[in-house]
Amino acid sequence: MSQSDVVPPSRPRGFRRLSSEDVTRESLNSRSPTVVVPPKHLMAPSDAHEVAAAMELARHQLEDFSTPMSGQETPPPSDVTDKYAFAFDIDGVLIRGGRPIPEAIEAMQILNGKNEYGVKVPYIFVTNGGGKTEQERCIQLSKQMDIEVSPGQFICGHTPMREMAAKYTTVLVVGGEGEKCRQVAEGYGFKDVVTPGDIIKDNPDTTPFRKLTEEEYNNSRARNFKETKIEAIFVFADSRDWAGDQQIILDLLLSDGGYLGTRSETFDNGPPVFFSHNDVVWSASHDLTRLGMGALRLSLEAMYKAVTGKQLNTTAYGKPQIGTFQFATRLLQQWRRDTHGIDAPPETVYFVGDTPESDIRGTNEFNKQSENTWYSILVRTGVYEEGTTPKFTPKATVDTVLQAVLHGIEREQKKSFTADLELTQDKLQGTAIADTPGGSADQSRTQSPTRGTTNGVNGST
């Protein structure tokens, strides 16, 4: 059976609907599929419910192959198209400085059916932002955007790292606020998670210029690191202490087999280092871009070479790495299979981002090898600076995410109209109508199915 063959969809399992005001990370860590809902929509599903619930069910099915499939039946009628989908970066596209970009709320409403065609469009969120679980991201965005969403719609830079839990037992996780990165790693299945705070608690002289606060000391776990072998280092989120974190990482890289306090004679016996993304800068509430995890990676590699004279090889996940886009494709394919009985991803995925070096580059490069089309759209509300030439060229450049959504929908409507027109012309071949000069078939070629065009769009169609 080919990938695009139609297969009977599975019957959705039951799921919970929890208020965004009351839900906690712990309650979302349940094995039960869950949708996070603004309180005003708790009693009755909103327009966003169908996509959020179906994507959550698809994610559970994708990540839990041991779960038996329910009985198969014909899917109920749906206004959600299966032909195309949207994938959104969050910071600089939907949110800036913790607040929603004004046009983002209307963009979500249009995707959820408030458009002239009455169509609903599926969507997911793909962010390099780390240090929080997908569940926490879900709660946060539901509150910020006042929208019904599910954890299944979120792919973070460190999401693919969960697959490493079976390979490494004792790992160091770096970055983020407080104990959040430890919680993320443990939620992914890592059995023994160490933080920089644990190491400083065991030996305060490790970082001469950093002392733990009382809260950090109490949260850090006591152990003897002279007897602890650290097998891998994971930078899950942006460092809050570059000097201290880099000192600890460098100590491990120079160690003999991952034991702190030792030194390798060749500097080749340290544990591998993994970064959840490689963005050098990112868009925050400040007028100018701020340094990101990619800058920490460059700094660490430079220090390692200065000390050892050797090149440090590290691994990065997130955008633009292909693995993130592959995971997104598998999720969308599972969603389409469950909801429409078609075992193939949507024909086109519109990726909307603000960073040419990660969002646009990753989308364009993945499009070269993917079976479906990934169409890059760059917005001017984040990292990208107006008047500059992006190093990686998007298919379209727009002012806001709202214009990106309108551009994608209009493009799909035109494609659908063209396909219908060609089908009609094929049927009319050899008929009296087709042979009549100036007949309806000829006239229809100059007509457009839309009642307007998307303003502010530069790029190809």
CSV table of C-alpha atoms in Angstrom, one decimal:
chain,number,residue,atom,x,y,z
A,1,MET,CA,0.0,0.0,0.0
A,2,SER,CA,1.4,3.4,-1.0
A,3,GLN,CA,1.9,6.2,1.6
A,4,SER,CA,-1.0,8.1,0.3
A,5,ASP,CA,-3.5,5.2,0.3
A,6,VAL,CA,-6.7,5.8,2.1
A,7,VAL,CA,-6.9,3.7,5.3
A,8,PRO,CA,-9.8,3.4,7.8
A,9,PRO,CA,-9.2,6.0,10.5
A,10,SER,CA,-9.1,5.1,14.2
A,11,ARG,CA,-11.8,6.0,16.5
A,12,PRO,CA,-10.6,8.9,18.8
A,13,ARG,CA,-10.1,8.0,22.5
A,14,GLY,CA,-11.7,10.1,25.2
A,15,PHE,CA,-9.8,13.2,26.5
A,16,ARG,CA,-10.0,15.8,29.2
A,17,ARG,CA,-10.8,19.5,28.9
A,18,LEU,CA,-9.0,21.6,31.6
A,19,SER,CA,-9.3,25.3,32.4
A,20,SER,CA,-6.1,27.3,31.5
A,21,GLU,CA,-6.5,29.1,34.8
A,22,ASP,CA,-6.5,26.0,37.0
A,23,VAL,CA,-4.5,23.4,35.0
A,24,THR,CA,-1.0,22.5,36.3
A,25,ARG,CA,2.0,20.9,34.6
A,26,GLU,CA,1.5,17.8,36.8
A,27,SER,CA,-2.1,17.4,35.7
A,28,LEU,CA,-1.0,17.6,32.0
A,29,ASN,CA,1.6,14.9,32.6
A,30,SER,CA,-1.1,12.3,32.8
A,31,ARG,CA,-1.3,9.7,30.0
A,32,SER,CA,-4.8,10.9,29.2
A,33,PRO,CA,-5.1,13.2,26.1
A,34,THR,CA,-6.0,16.7,27.3
A,35,VAL,CA,-7.1,20.1,25.8
A,36,VAL,CA,-6.4,23.3,27.7
A,37,VAL,CA,-9.3,25.7,27.5
A,38,PRO,CA,-9.9,29.3,28.4
A,39,PRO,CA,-12.5,29.4,31.2
A,40,LYS,CA,-15.1,31.0,28.9
A,41,HIS,CA,-15.0,28.0,26.6
A,42,LEU,CA,-15.0,25.3,29.3
A,43,MET,CA,-18.7,24.5,29.1
A,44,ALA,CA,-18.9,24.4,25.3
A,45,PRO,CA,-16.1,23.7,22.8
A,46,SER,CA,-14.7,26.7,20.9
A,47,ASP,CA,-13.9,26.9,17.2
A,48,ALA,CA,-10.4,25.7,18.0
A,49,HIS,CA,-11.5,22.6,19.7
A,50,GLU,CA,-11.6,20.1,16.8
A,51,VAL,CA,-8.0,20.8,15.7
A,52,ALA,CA,-6.6,20.9,19.2
A,53,ALA,CA,-8.3,17.6,20.3
A,54,ALA,CA,-7.5,15.7,17.1
A,55,MET,CA,-3.8,16.8,17.2
A,56,GLU,CA,-3.5,15.8,20.8
A,57,LEU,CA,-4.9,12.3,20.0
A,58,ALA,CA,-2.5,12.0,17.1
A,59,ARG,CA,0.5,12.9,19.3
A,60,HIS,CA,-0.4,10.3,21.8
A,61,GLN,CA,-0.8,7.7,19.1
A,62,LEU,CA,2.5,8.7,17.6
A,63,GLU,CA,4.5,8.5,20.8
A,64,ASP,CA,2.8,5.5,22.3
A,65,PHE,CA,2.9,2.7,19.8
A,66,SER,CA,2.0,0.1,22.5
A,67,THR,CA,-1.4,1.6,22.8
A,68,PRO,CA,-3.9,-0.6,21.0
A,69,MET,CA,-5.8,1.0,18.2
A,70,SER,CA,-9.5,1.4,18.9
A,71,GLY,CA,-12.1,0.0,16.5
A,72,GLN,CA,-12.2,1.6,13.1
A,73,GLU,CA,-15.0,3.6,11.7
A,74,THR,CA,-15.8,6.2,9.1
A,75,PRO,CA,-14.8,9.7,10.4
A,76,PRO,CA,-17.5,12.2,11.0
A,77,PRO,CA,-17.9,15.1,8.6
A,78,SER,CA,-15.4,17.9,9.2
A,79,ASP,CA,-14.9,21.4,8.2
A,80,VAL,CA,-11.1,21.0,8.8
A,81,THR,CA,-9.2,20.7,5.5
A,82,ASP,CA,-6.7,17.9,5.2
A,83,LYS,CA,-5.0,19.4,2.1
A,84,TYR,CA,-2.7,21.9,3.9
A,85,ALA,CA,-1.6,23.0,7.4
A,86,PHE,CA,0.3,25.7,9.2
A,87,ALA,CA,3.3,25.5,11.5
A,88,PHE,CA,4.2,28.5,13.6
A,89,ASP,CA,7.2,29.6,15.4
A,90,ILE,CA,6.1,31.4,18.6
A,91,ASP,CA,8.5,34.1,19.7
A,92,GLY,CA,8.5,37.0,17.2
A,93,VAL,CA,5.6,35.5,15.3
A,94,LEU,CA,2.7,35.1,17.8
A,95,ILE,CA,4.3,36.4,21.0
A,96,ARG,CA,6.8,39.2,21.7
A,97,GLY,CA,8.0,40.0,25.2
A,98,GLY,CA,5.4,37.7,26.7
A,99,ARG,CA,2.5,39.5,25.1
A,100,PRO,CA,0.6,38.5,21.9
A,101,ILE,CA,1.3,40.3,18.7
A,102,PRO,CA,-2.1,42.0,18.0
A,103,GLU,CA,-2.6,40.4,14.6
A,104,ALA,CA,-1.9,36.9,15.9
A,105,ILE,CA,-5.2,36.6,17.7
A,106,GLU,CA,-7.1,37.3,14.5
A,107,ALA,CA,-4.9,35.0,12.5
A,108,MET,CA,-5.9,32.1,14.9
A,109,GLN,CA,-9.6,33.0,14.5
A,110,ILE,CA,-9.3,32.9,10.7
A,111,LEU,CA,-7.6,29.4,10.9
A,112,ASN,CA,-10.4,28.3,13.2
A,113,GLY,CA,-13.1,29.1,10.6
A,114,LYS,CA,-13.8,32.8,10.7
A,115,ASN,CA,-12.9,33.3,7.1
A,116,GLU,CA,-15.0,33.8,3.9
A,117,TYR,CA,-14.6,30.2,2.9
A,118,GLY,CA,-15.8,28.7,6.1
A,119,VAL,CA,-12.8,26.4,6.2
A,120,LYS,CA,-10.8,25.4,9.3
A,121,VAL,CA,-7.1,24.8,8.9
A,122,PRO,CA,-5.0,22.5,11.1
A,123,TYR,CA,-1.9,24.0,12.8
A,124,ILE,CA,1.0,23.2,15.1
A,125,PHE,CA,3.6,25.2,17.0
A,126,VAL,CA,7.3,24.6,16.4
A,127,THR,CA,9.6,26.6,18.7
A,128,ASN,CA,13.2,26.6,19.6
A,129,GLY,CA,12.3,28.0,23.0
A,130,GLY,CA,13.4,25.5,25.7
A,131,GLY,CA,13.4,25.0,29.4
A,132,LYS,CA,9.7,24.2,29.6
A,133,THR,CA,7.7,21.1,28.8
A,134,GLU,CA,5.3,21.0,25.9
A,135,GLN,CA,2.6,21.0,28.6
A,136,GLU,CA,3.8,24.2,30.1
A,137,ARG,CA,4.1,25.9,26.7
A,138,CYS,CA,0.5,24.9,26.0
A,139,ILE,CA,-0.8,26.4,29.3
A,140,GLN,CA,1.2,29.6,28.6
A,141,LEU,CA,0.0,30.1,25.0
A,142,SER,CA,-3.6,29.3,25.9
A,143,LYS,CA,-3.5,32.2,28.5
A,144,GLN,CA,-1.6,34.6,26.2
A,145,MET,CA,-3.7,34.0,23.1
A,146,ASP,CA,-7.0,33.1,24.9
A,147,ILE,CA,-7.3,30.1,22.7
A,148,GLU,CA,-8.1,26.4,23.1
A,149,VAL,CA,-4.9,24.3,22.5
A,150,SER,CA,-3.4,21.0,23.4
A,151,PRO,CA,0.1,19.8,24.3
A,152,GLY,CA,0.1,17.7,21.2
A,153,GLN,CA,0.3,20.8,19.0
A,154,PHE,CA,3.7,21.8,20.5
A,155,ILE,CA,7.1,20.7,19.3
A,156,CYS,CA,10.0,22.3,21.3
A,157,GLY,CA,13.7,22.3,20.3
A,158,HIS,CA,14.3,19.6,22.9
A,159,THR,CA,11.3,17.4,22.1
A,160,PRO,CA,13.4,15.0,19.9
A,161,MET,CA,15.8,14.6,22.9
A,162,ARG,CA,13.4,12.3,24.6
A,163,GLU,CA,14.6,9.6,22.2
A,164,MET,CA,18.1,9.9,23.9
A,165,ALA,CA,16.7,8.8,27.3
A,166,ALA,CA,17.1,5.1,26.4
A,167,LYS,CA,20.8,5.7,25.5
A,168,TYR,CA,22.1,7.7,28.5
A,169,THR,CA,21.5,7.1,32.2
A,170,THR,CA,23.2,9.9,34.1
A,171,VAL,CA,23.1,13.2,32.3
A,172,LEU,CA,23.8,16.9,33.0
A,173,VAL,CA,21.1,19.3,32.0
A,174,VAL,CA,21.8,23.0,31.7
A,175,GLY,CA,19.8,26.2,31.3
A,176,GLY,CA,16.4,27.4,32.2
A,177,GLU,CA,14.8,28.7,35.4
A,178,GLY,CA,15.2,26.8,38.7
A,179,GLU,CA,14.5,23.1,38.4
A,180,LYS,CA,12.5,23.2,35.2
A,181,CYS,CA,15.0,21.6,32.9
A,182,ARG,CA,15.5,18.8,35.3
A,183,GLN,CA,11.7,18.3,35.3
A,184,VAL,CA,11.6,18.3,31.5
A,185,ALA,CA,14.4,15.7,31.3
A,186,GLU,CA,12.8,13.5,33.9
A,187,GLY,CA,9.5,13.8,32.1
A,188,TYR,CA,11.2,12.6,28.9
A,189,GLY,CA,12.4,9.5,30.8
A,190,PHE,CA,15.9,10.3,31.7
A,191,LYS,CA,16.6,8.2,34.9
A,192,ASP,CA,19.4,10.2,36.6
A,193,VAL,CA,19.4,14.0,35.9
A,194,VAL,CA,22.1,16.2,37.3
A,195,THR,CA,22.1,20.1,37.3
A,196,PRO,CA,24.9,22.6,37.7
A,197,GLY,CA,23.4,23.4,41.1
A,198,ASP,CA,24.0,19.8,42.2
A,199,ILE,CA,27.7,20.0,41.2
A,200,ILE,CA,28.2,23.4,43.0
A,201,LYS,CA,26.5,22.1,46.1
A,202,ASP,CA,29.0,19.2,46.2
A,203,ASN,CA,32.0,21.5,45.6
A,204,PRO,CA,31.3,25.2,45.9
A,205,ASP,CA,34.8,26.0,44.6
A,206,THR,CA,33.7,24.7,41.1
A,207,THR,CA,32.5,28.2,40.2
A,208,PRO,CA,34.4,30.8,42.1
A,209,PHE,CA,32.1,33.7,41.2
A,210,ARG,CA,28.8,31.9,41.6
A,211,LYS,CA,27.2,31.0,44.9
A,212,LEU,CA,23.9,29.2,45.2
A,213,THR,CA,20.9,31.0,46.7
A,214,GLU,CA,19.2,29.4,49.6
A,215,GLU,CA,16.4,28.2,47.3
A,216,GLU,CA,18.9,26.8,44.8
A,217,TYR,CA,20.9,25.0,47.5
A,218,ASN,CA,17.7,23.4,48.9
A,219,ASN,CA,16.6,22.3,45.5
A,220,SER,CA,20.0,20.9,44.5
A,221,ARG,CA,20.6,17.2,45.2
A,222,ALA,CA,23.6,16.1,47.3
A,223,ARG,CA,25.9,13.4,45.8
A,224,ASN,CA,29.6,12.6,45.5
A,225,PHE,CA,30.6,13.6,41.9
A,226,LYS,CA,34.0,12.0,42.2
A,227,GLU,CA,32.2,8.7,41.9
A,228,THR,CA,29.6,9.8,39.4
A,229,LYS,CA,30.0,9.2,35.7
A,230,ILE,CA,28.2,11.8,33.6
A,231,GLU,CA,27.4,10.2,30.3
A,232,ALA,CA,26.1,13.2,28.3
A,233,ILE,CA,25.4,16.9,28.5
A,234,PHE,CA,22.1,18.4,27.4
A,235,VAL,CA,21.6,22.2,27.1
A,236,PHE,CA,17.8,22.3,27.3
A,237,ALA,CA,17.4,26.1,27.6
A,238,ASP,CA,19.3,29.3,27.5
A,239,SER,CA,21.8,29.6,30.3
A,240,ARG,CA,21.1,32.0,33.2
A,241,ASP,CA,24.8,31.9,34.2
A,242,TRP,CA,27.2,31.7,31.2
A,243,ALA,CA,30.4,31.7,33.2
A,244,GLY,CA,29.4,29.0,35.7
A,245,ASP,CA,27.6,26.7,33.2
A,246,GLN,CA,30.5,26.9,30.7
A,247,GLN,CA,33.0,26.2,33.5
A,248,ILE,CA,31.2,23.0,34.5
A,249,ILE,CA,30.7,21.9,30.9
A,250,LEU,CA,34.3,22.5,30.1
A,251,ASP,CA,35.4,20.6,33.2
A,252,LEU,CA,33.4,17.6,31.9
A,253,LEU,CA,34.7,17.9,28.3
A,254,LEU,CA,38.3,17.8,29.6
A,255,SER,CA,37.6,15.0,32.1
A,256,ASP,CA,38.6,11.4,31.8
A,257,GLY,CA,35.3,9.6,31.0
A,258,GLY,CA,32.9,12.1,32.5
A,259,TYR,CA,34.2,12.1,36.1
A,260,LEU,CA,34.6,15.6,37.5
A,261,GLY,CA,38.0,16.4,39.0
A,262,THR,CA,39.8,14.3,36.4
A,263,ARG,CA,41.7,15.3,33.3
A,264,SER,CA,42.1,13.3,30.1
A,265,GLU,CA,45.5,13.3,28.6
A,266,THR,CA,44.1,13.6,25.1
A,267,PHE,CA,41.0,15.7,25.9
A,268,ASP,CA,39.0,13.2,23.8
A,269,ASN,CA,37.2,11.2,26.6
A,270,GLY,CA,34.6,13.7,27.8
A,271,PRO,CA,30.8,13.2,27.3
A,272,PRO,CA,29.0,14.4,24.2
A,273,VAL,CA,27.2,17.8,24.2
A,274,PHE,CA,23.7,18.3,22.8
A,275,PHE,CA,22.0,21.7,22.3
A,276,SER,CA,18.2,22.0,21.9
A,277,HIS,CA,18.7,24.6,19.2
A,278,ASN,CA,21.2,26.8,17.5
A,279,ASP,CA,19.7,30.3,17.4
A,280,VAL,CA,22.5,32.9,17.9
A,281,VAL,CA,19.9,35.6,18.5
A,282,TRP,CA,16.2,35.7,19.3
A,283,SER,CA,13.4,38.3,19.6
A,284,ALA,CA,12.5,39.4,23.1
A,285,SER,CA,10.7,42.5,24.5
A,286,HIS,CA,13.9,44.5,24.0
A,287,ASP,CA,14.0,46.7,20.9
A,288,LEU,CA,17.1,44.8,19.7
A,289,THR,CA,17.6,41.0,19.4
A,290,ARG,CA,19.2,39.2,22.4
A,291,LEU,CA,21.9,36.5,22.4
A,292,GLY,CA,20.5,32.9,22.3
A,293,MET,CA,21.7,29.3,22.8
A,294,GLY,CA,23.7,29.3,19.5
A,295,ALA,CA,25.9,32.1,20.9
A,296,LEU,CA,26.6,29.9,24.0
A,297,ARG,CA,27.5,27.1,21.7
A,298,LEU,CA,29.9,29.2,19.7
A,299,SER,CA,31.5,30.5,22.9
A,300,LEU,CA,31.9,27.0,24.3
A,301,GLU,CA,33.5,25.8,21.1
A,302,ALA,CA,35.9,28.7,21.0
A,303,MET,CA,37.0,28.2,24.7
A,304,TYR,CA,37.5,24.5,24.1
A,305,LYS,CA,39.8,25.2,21.1
A,306,ALA,CA,41.7,27.9,23.1
A,307,VAL,CA,42.4,25.4,25.9
A,308,THR,CA,43.0,22.3,23.9
A,309,GLY,CA,43.9,23.4,20.4
A,310,LYS,CA,41.2,21.0,19.2
A,311,GLN,CA,37.9,21.4,17.5
A,312,LEU,CA,34.8,20.6,19.7
A,313,ASN,CA,32.1,18.6,17.9
A,314,THR,CA,28.6,19.3,19.4
A,315,THR,CA,25.1,18.4,18.2
A,316,ALA,CA,22.2,20.7,17.9
A,317,TYR,CA,18.5,19.9,17.6
A,318,GLY,CA,15.6,22.3,16.9
A,319,LYS,CA,15.3,24.4,13.8
A,320,PRO,CA,17.0,24.3,11.2
A,321,GLN,CA,17.9,20.7,12.0
A,322,ILE,CA,16.0,18.3,9.8
A,323,GLY,CA,14.9,16.0,12.7
A,324,THR,CA,12.5,18.7,14.0
A,325,PHE,CA,10.7,19.0,10.6
A,326,GLN,CA,10.6,15.2,10.3
A,327,PHE,CA,8.9,14.9,13.6
A,328,ALA,CA,6.4,17.6,12.6
A,329,THR,CA,5.7,15.7,9.4
A,330,ARG,CA,5.1,12.4,11.3
A,331,LEU,CA,2.7,14.2,13.6
A,332,LEU,CA,0.7,15.8,10.8
A,333,GLN,CA,0.6,12.5,8.9
A,334,GLN,CA,-0.8,10.8,12.0
A,335,TRP,CA,-3.4,13.5,12.4
A,336,ARG,CA,-4.5,13.2,8.7
A,337,ARG,CA,-4.7,9.4,9.0
A,338,ASP,CA,-6.8,9.7,12.2
A,339,THR,CA,-9.2,12.4,10.9
A,340,HIS,CA,-9.4,11.8,7.2
A,341,GLY,CA,-8.2,8.2,6.7
A,342,ILE,CA,-5.3,9.3,4.4
A,343,ASP,CA,-1.9,7.9,5.4
A,344,ALA,CA,0.2,10.9,4.2
A,345,PRO,CA,1.0,14.3,5.5
A,346,PRO,CA,-0.9,17.4,4.2
A,347,GLU,CA,0.1,18.2,0.7
A,348,THR,CA,1.5,21.6,1.8
A,349,VAL,CA,2.7,22.9,5.2
A,350,TYR,CA,3.1,26.7,5.5
A,351,PHE,CA,5.9,27.4,8.0
A,352,VAL,CA,5.7,30.9,9.5
A,353,GLY,CA,8.8,32.2,11.2
A,354,ASP,CA,10.8,35.3,12.0
A,355,THR,CA,14.4,34.0,11.8
A,356,PRO,CA,15.9,33.4,8.4
A,357,GLU,CA,18.8,31.4,9.8
A,358,SER,CA,16.6,28.8,11.5
A,359,ASP,CA,12.9,29.0,10.4
A,360,ILE,CA,13.4,29.8,6.8
A,361,ARG,CA,16.6,27.8,6.3
A,362,GLY,CA,15.2,24.7,7.9
A,363,THR,CA,11.9,24.9,6.0
A,364,ASN,CA,13.7,25.4,2.6
A,365,GLU,CA,16.2,22.6,3.2
A,366,PHE,CA,13.6,20.1,4.4
A,367,ASN,CA,11.4,21.0,1.4
A,368,LYS,CA,14.2,19.7,-0.9
A,369,GLN,CA,13.8,16.2,0.5
A,370,SER,CA,10.3,15.9,1.8
A,371,GLU,CA,7.5,14.2,-0.1
A,372,ASN,CA,5.1,17.0,0.5
A,373,THR,CA,5.7,20.8,0.1
A,374,TRP,CA,7.0,22.9,2.9
A,375,TYR,CA,6.4,26.6,2.1
A,376,SER,CA,8.4,29.2,4.1
A,377,ILE,CA,6.9,32.6,5.1
A,378,LEU,CA,9.0,35.2,6.8
A,379,VAL,CA,7.3,37.8,9.1
A,380,ARG,CA,8.7,41.3,10.0
A,381,THR,CA,7.7,41.2,13.6
A,382,GLY,CA,10.7,39.4,15.1
A,383,VAL,CA,14.4,38.8,14.4
A,384,TYR,CA,14.3,39.8,10.7
A,385,GLU,CA,15.3,43.4,10.2
A,386,GLU,CA,13.5,45.4,7.5
A,387,GLY,CA,15.8,46.6,4.8
A,388,THR,CA,18.2,43.7,5.1
A,389,THR,CA,18.5,40.8,2.7
A,390,PRO,CA,17.8,37.4,4.4
A,391,LYS,CA,20.6,35.0,4.1
A,392,PHE,CA,18.0,32.3,3.4
A,393,THR,CA,15.3,33.4,1.0
A,394,PRO,CA,11.6,32.7,2.0
A,395,LYS,CA,8.9,31.9,-0.5
A,396,ALA,CA,7.0,34.9,0.8
A,397,THR,CA,7.7,37.8,3.1
A,398,VAL,CA,4.9,39.5,5.0
A,399,ASP,CA,4.4,42.1,7.7
A,400,THR,CA,2.5,40.0,10.2
A,401,VAL,CA,1.3,36.4,10.9
A,402,LEU,CA,-2.2,37.5,9.9
A,403,GLN,CA,-0.9,38.3,6.4
A,404,ALA,CA,0.9,35.0,6.4
A,405,VAL,CA,-2.3,33.1,7.1
A,406,LEU,CA,-4.3,35.0,4.5
A,407,HIS,CA,-1.6,34.4,2.0
A,408,GLY,CA,-1.6,30.7,2.5
A,409,ILE,CA,-5.4,30.3,2.5
A,410,GLU,CA,-5.7,32.5,-0.7
A,411,ARG,CA,-3.0,30.5,-2.4
A,412,GLU,CA,-4.8,27.2,-1.6
A,413,GLN,CA,-8.1,28.6,-2.8
A,414,LYS,CA,-6.5,29.5,-6.1
A,415,LYS,CA,-5.0,26.1,-6.4
A,416,SER,CA,-8.3,24.5,-5.7
A,417,PHE,CA,-10.1,26.8,-8.2
A,418,THR,CA,-7.5,26.0,-10.9
A,419,ALA,CA,-7.9,22.3,-10.3
A,420,ASP,CA,-11.7,22.5,-10.5
A,421,LEU,CA,-11.4,24.6,-13.7
A,422,GLU,CA,-9.1,22.1,-15.4
A,423,LEU,CA,-11.4,19.2,-14.4
A,424,THR,CA,-14.4,21.1,-15.9
A,425,GLN,CA,-12.5,21.8,-19.1
A,426,ASP,CA,-11.6,18.2,-19.4
A,427,LYS,CA,-15.2,17.2,-19.1
A,428,LEU,CA,-16.2,19.9,-21.7
A,429,GLN,CA,-13.8,18.7,-24.3
A,430,GLY,CA,-15.7,17.8,-27.5
A,431,THR,CA,-19.0,19.4,-26.3
A,432,ALA,CA,-20.8,22.2,-28.0
A,433,ILE,CA,-20.1,24.5,-25.1
A,434,ALA,CA,-16.4,23.9,-25.3
A,435,ASP,CA,-16.4,24.6,-29.0
A,436,THR,CA,-18.3,27.9,-28.7
A,437,PRO,CA,-16.0,31.0,-29.0
A,438,GLY,CA,-16.2,33.1,-25.9
A,439,GLY,CA,-18.2,30.4,-24.1
A,440,SER,CA,-18.4,30.1,-20.3
A,441,ALA,CA,-15.3,27.9,-20.1
A,442,ASP,CA,-13.2,30.7,-21.8
A,443,GLN,CA,-14.7,33.4,-19.6
A,444,SER,CA,-14.0,31.5,-16.4
A,445,ARG,CA,-10.3,31.5,-17.1
A,446,THR,CA,-10.1,35.2,-16.2
A,447,GLN,CA,-12.2,34.9,-13.1
A,448,SER,CA,-10.8,34.5,-9.6
A,449,PRO,CA,-12.4,32.5,-6.8
A,450,THR,CA,-11.4,35.1,-4.2
A,451,ARG,CA,-13.0,38.5,-3.4
A,452,GLY,CA,-9.7,40.1,-2.6
A,453,THR,CA,-5.9,39.7,-2.4
A,454,THR,CA,-3.5,39.6,0.5
A,455,ASN,CA,-1.8,42.9,1.0
A,456,GLY,CA,1.8,43.2,2.0
A,457,VAL,CA,3.0,39.9,0.5
A,458,ASN,CA,6.3,39.7,-1.3
A,459,GLY,CA,7.4,36.4,-2.9
A,460,SER,CA,6.4,33.6,-5.1
A,461,THR,CA,3.0,31.9,-5.3
